[in-house]
Each structure stands twice: as C-alpha cells, then as structure tokens.
Tab-separated table of C-alpha atoms in Angstrom:
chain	number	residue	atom	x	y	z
E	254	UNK	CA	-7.390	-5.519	-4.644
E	255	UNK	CA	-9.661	-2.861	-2.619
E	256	UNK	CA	-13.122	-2.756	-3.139
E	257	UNK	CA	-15.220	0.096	-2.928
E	258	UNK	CA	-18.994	0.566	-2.366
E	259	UNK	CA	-21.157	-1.756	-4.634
E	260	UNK	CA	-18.749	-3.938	-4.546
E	261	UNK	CA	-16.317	-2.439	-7.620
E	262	UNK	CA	-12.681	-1.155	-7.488
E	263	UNK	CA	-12.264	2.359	-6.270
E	264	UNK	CA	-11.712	5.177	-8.539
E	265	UNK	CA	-9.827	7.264	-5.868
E	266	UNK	CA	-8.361	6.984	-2.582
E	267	UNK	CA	-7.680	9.763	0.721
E	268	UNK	CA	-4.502	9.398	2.393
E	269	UNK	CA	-4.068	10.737	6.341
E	270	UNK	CA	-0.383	10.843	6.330
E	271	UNK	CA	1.380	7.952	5.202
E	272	UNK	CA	-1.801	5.472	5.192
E	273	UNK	CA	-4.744	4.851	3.281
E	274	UNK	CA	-8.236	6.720	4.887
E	275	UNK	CA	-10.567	5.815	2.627
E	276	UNK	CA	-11.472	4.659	-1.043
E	277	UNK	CA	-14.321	5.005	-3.068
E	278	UNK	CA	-15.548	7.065	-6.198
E	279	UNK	CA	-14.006	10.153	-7.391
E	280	UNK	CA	-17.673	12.117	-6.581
E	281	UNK	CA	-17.761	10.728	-3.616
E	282	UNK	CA	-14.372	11.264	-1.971
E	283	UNK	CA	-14.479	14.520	-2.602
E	284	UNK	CA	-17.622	15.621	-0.831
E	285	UNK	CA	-16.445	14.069	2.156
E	286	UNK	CA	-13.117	15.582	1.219
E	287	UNK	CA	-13.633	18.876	-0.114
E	288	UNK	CA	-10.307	20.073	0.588
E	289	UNK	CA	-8.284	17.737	-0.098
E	290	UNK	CA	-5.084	17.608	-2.213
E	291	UNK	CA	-5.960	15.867	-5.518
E	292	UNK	CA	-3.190	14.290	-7.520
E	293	UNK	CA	-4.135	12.465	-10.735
E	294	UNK	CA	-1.911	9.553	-11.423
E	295	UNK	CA	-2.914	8.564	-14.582
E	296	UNK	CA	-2.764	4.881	-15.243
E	297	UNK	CA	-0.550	4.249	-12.322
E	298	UNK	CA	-1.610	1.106	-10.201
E	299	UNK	CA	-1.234	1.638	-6.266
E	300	UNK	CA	0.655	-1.208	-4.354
E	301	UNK	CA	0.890	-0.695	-0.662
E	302	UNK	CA	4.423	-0.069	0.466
E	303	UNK	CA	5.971	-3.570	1.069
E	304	UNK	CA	8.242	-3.355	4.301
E	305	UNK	CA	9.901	-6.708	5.434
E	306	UNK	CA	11.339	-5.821	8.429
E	307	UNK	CA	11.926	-9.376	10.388
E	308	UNK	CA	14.707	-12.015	9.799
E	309	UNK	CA	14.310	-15.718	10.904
E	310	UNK	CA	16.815	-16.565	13.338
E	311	UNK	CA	16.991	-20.392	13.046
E	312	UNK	CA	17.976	-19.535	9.459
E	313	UNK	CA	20.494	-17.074	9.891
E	314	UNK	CA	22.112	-18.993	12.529
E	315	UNK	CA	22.113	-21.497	10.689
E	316	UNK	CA	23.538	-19.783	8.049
E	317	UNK	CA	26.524	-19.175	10.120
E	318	UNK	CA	27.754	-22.943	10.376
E	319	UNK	CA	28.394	-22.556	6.440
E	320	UNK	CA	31.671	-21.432	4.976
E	321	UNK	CA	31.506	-19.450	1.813
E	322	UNK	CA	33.414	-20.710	-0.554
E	323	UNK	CA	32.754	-18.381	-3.527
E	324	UNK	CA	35.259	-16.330	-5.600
C-alpha cells in the first residue's frame, strides 16, 4: 500500500502518462495540479499493472524432456 504525507493512505493520485507522479490528499493534489484531469473512481482500489514478462529457461527446457501424455 502507498502512503501519503503523515504517514496515511492517499486519497488521490496524478498520473504522467502511464505511471504514477504523485499521491497525496485530494486538496493537495490539486493545487499542485490545478489542471489536471480528475476522474472519480468511486470505491475502486488501484493495483499497479502486473506485467510478467520473463520465463525461466532451466524450466522450460526442462520442460521439453517431458512427453505430454494428456487427452
């Protein structure tokens, strides 16, 4: 979990593209933001986009010495 100034989970967040610029309160985002998109999402939690990108090669060779058998 992010946490804001004062130590407590932020109320809003600033996106620069496709990442995360900054977090904090609603007030306080938007003075340094003032023009800004906003978009409310309601009750929505965040989650950063999980992207698993790498393979382990000792596995999937392995792997390979393994006939499938299946239906």
């Amino acid at each position: 979990m992010a946490v804001a100034e004062g130590g407590r989970e932020p109320e809003a967040l600033v996106t620069v593209g496709e990442r995360i610029a900054a977090t904090g309160t609603l007030e306080r985002l938007r003075e340094r933001f003032p023009d800004a998109e906003r978009v409310d999402l309601g009750d929505a939690v965040v989650v950063p986009g999980f992207h698993d990108a790498h393979m382990h090669p000792s596995m999937t060779a392995e792997d390979l010495l393994h006939a499938d058998l299946s239906a």
